[in-house]
CSV table of C-alpha atoms and ligand atoms in Angstrom, one decimal:
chain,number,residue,atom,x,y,z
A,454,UNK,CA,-0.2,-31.7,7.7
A,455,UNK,CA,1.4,-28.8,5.6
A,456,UNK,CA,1.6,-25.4,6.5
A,457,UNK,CA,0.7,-23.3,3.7
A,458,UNK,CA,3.1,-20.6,2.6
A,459,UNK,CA,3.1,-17.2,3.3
A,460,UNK,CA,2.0,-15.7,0.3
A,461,UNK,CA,4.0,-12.2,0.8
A,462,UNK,CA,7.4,-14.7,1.0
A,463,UNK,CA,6.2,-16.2,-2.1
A,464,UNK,CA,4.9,-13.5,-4.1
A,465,UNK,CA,5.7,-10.2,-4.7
A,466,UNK,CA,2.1,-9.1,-3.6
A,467,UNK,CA,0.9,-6.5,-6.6
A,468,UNK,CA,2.9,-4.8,-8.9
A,469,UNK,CA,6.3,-4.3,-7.9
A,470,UNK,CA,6.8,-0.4,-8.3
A,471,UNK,CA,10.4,-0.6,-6.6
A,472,UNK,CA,12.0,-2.8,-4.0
A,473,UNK,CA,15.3,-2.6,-2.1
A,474,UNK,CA,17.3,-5.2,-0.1
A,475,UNK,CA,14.6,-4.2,3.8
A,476,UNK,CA,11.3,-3.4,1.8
A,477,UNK,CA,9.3,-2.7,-1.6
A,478,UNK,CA,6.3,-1.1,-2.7
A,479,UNK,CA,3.4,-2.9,-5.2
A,480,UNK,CA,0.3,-1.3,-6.9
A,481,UNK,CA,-2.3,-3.7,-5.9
A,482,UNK,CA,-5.0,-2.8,-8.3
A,483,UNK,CA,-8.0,-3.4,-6.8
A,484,UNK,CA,-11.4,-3.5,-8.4
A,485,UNK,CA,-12.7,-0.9,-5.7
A,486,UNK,CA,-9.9,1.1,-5.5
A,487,UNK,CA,-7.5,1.0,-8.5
A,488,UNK,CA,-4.7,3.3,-6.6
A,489,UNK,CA,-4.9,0.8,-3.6
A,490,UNK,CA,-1.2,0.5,-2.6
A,491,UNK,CA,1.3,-1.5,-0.4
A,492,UNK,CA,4.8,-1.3,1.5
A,493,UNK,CA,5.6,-4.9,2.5
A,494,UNK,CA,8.7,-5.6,4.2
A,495,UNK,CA,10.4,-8.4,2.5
A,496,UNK,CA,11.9,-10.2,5.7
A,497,UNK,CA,8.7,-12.3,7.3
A,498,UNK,CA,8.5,-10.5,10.5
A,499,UNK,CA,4.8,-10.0,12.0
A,500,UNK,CA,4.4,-7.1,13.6
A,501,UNK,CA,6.8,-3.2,13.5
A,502,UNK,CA,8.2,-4.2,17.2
A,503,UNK,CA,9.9,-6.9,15.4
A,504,UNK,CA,12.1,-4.6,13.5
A,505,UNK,CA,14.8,-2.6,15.4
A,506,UNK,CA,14.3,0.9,15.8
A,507,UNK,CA,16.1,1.8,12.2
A,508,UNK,CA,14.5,-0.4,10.3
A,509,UNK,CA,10.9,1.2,12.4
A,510,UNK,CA,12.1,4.8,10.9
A,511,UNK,CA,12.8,3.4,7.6
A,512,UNK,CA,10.1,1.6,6.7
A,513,UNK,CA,7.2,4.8,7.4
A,514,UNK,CA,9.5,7.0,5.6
A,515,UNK,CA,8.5,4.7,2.7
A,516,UNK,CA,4.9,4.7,3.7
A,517,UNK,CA,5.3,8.4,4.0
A,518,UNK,CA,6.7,9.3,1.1
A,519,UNK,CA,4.0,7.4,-0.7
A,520,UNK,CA,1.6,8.9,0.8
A,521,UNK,CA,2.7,12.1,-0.3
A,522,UNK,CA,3.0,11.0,-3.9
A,523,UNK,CA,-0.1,10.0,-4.0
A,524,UNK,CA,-1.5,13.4,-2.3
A,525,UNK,CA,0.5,14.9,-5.3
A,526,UNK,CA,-0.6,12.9,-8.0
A,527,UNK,CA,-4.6,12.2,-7.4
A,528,UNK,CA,-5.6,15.1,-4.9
A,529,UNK,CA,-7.5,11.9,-2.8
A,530,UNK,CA,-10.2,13.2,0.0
A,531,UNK,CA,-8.0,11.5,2.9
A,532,UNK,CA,-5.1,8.6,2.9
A,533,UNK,CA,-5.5,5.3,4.7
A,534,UNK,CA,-2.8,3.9,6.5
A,535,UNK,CA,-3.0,0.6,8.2
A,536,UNK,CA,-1.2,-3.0,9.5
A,537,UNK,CA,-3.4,-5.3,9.7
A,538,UNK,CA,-1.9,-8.9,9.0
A,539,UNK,CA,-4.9,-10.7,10.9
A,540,UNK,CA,-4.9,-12.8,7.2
A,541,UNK,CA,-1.6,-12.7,6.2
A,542,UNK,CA,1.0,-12.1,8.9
A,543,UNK,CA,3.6,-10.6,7.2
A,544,UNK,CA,4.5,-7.1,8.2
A,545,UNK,CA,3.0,-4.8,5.1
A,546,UNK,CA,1.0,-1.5,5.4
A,547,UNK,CA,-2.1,-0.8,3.6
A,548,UNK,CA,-1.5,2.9,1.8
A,549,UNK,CA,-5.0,3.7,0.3
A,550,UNK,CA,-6.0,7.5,-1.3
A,551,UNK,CA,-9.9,7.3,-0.5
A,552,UNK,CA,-12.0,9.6,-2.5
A,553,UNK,CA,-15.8,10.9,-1.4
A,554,UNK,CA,-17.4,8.8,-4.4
A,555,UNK,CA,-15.5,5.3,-3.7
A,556,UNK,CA,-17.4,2.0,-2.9
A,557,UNK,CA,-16.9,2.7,0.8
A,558,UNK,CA,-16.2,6.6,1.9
A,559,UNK,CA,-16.4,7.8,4.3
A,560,UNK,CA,-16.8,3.8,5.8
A,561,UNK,CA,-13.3,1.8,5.8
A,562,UNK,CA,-12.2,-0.1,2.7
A,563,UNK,CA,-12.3,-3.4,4.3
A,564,UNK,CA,-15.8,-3.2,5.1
A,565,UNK,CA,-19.3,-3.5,3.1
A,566,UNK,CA,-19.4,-1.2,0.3
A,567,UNK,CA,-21.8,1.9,0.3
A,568,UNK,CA,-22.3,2.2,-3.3
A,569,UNK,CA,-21.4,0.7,-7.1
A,570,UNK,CA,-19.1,3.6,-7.9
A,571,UNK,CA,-15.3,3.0,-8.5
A,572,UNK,CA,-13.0,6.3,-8.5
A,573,UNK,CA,-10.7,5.4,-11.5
A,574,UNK,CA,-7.3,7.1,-11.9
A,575,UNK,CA,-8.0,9.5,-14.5
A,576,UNK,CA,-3.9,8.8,-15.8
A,577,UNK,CA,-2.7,5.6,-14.7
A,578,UNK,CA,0.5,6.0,-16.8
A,579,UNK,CA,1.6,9.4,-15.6
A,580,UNK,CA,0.7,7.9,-12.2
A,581,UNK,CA,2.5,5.4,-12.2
A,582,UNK,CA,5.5,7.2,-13.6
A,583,UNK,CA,5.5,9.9,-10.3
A,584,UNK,CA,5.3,6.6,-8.5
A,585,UNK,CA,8.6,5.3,-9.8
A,586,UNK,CA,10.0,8.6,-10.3
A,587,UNK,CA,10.2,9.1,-6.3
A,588,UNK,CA,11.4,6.1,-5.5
A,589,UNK,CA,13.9,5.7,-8.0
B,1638,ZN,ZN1,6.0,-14.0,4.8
């Protein structure tokens, strides 16, 4: 029997927006929610009390400051932070600006969606430029 990889060793995971030698950030673009984003941690480790109190600090400062970029740049109704792993367990956090008239407000992204809607970033580019200009 073979164990099948873990994906996030394998695979960057989205669109790499910036990565260091501990963590990096990728723009997941989903279908339901194009500014869906994630901070993976590039050593597979499973859960935050894996990493040493530092590395702890260091990685949500990188969820925190993305968070606030994307408070900057789309203006969402609320940000989602979560760790999950259940499906993948490889220490990442789910960073997701949720809008009023998304699939699933004000229900969780991971659950059944409410209605057809998709809140599309209205400048993907200039998005994606703030992104890489505050991590750069
Ligand atoms: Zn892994």
């Amino acid at each position: 029997m073979t164990i099948a990889p873990c994906v996030l060793c394998a695979e960057p995971g989205g669109e790499l927006i910036w990565r260091d030698q501990r963590a990096r950030i990728v723009w997941i673009h989903d279908a339901q929610h194009p500014a869906y984003m994630r901070v993976i941690w590039n050593q597979h480790v499973k859960e935050m009390s894996d990493l040493s109190l530092p590395d702890r600090a260091y990685l949500m400062d990188l969820v925190f400051r993305l968070e606030q970029v994307l408070r900057a740049t789309l203006q969402p109704a609320k940000v989602n932070l979560a760790s999950l792993g259940n499906m993948v367990p490889h220490l990442h956090w789910h960073v997701i600006p949720r809008f009023t008239d998304d699939p699933h407000f004000p229900q969780s992204s991971f659950g059944e969606a409410l209605r057809d809607s998709i809140h599309r970033i209205e400048n993907p580019d200039a998005f994606k430029r703030a992104l890489i200009e505050e991590f750069k």
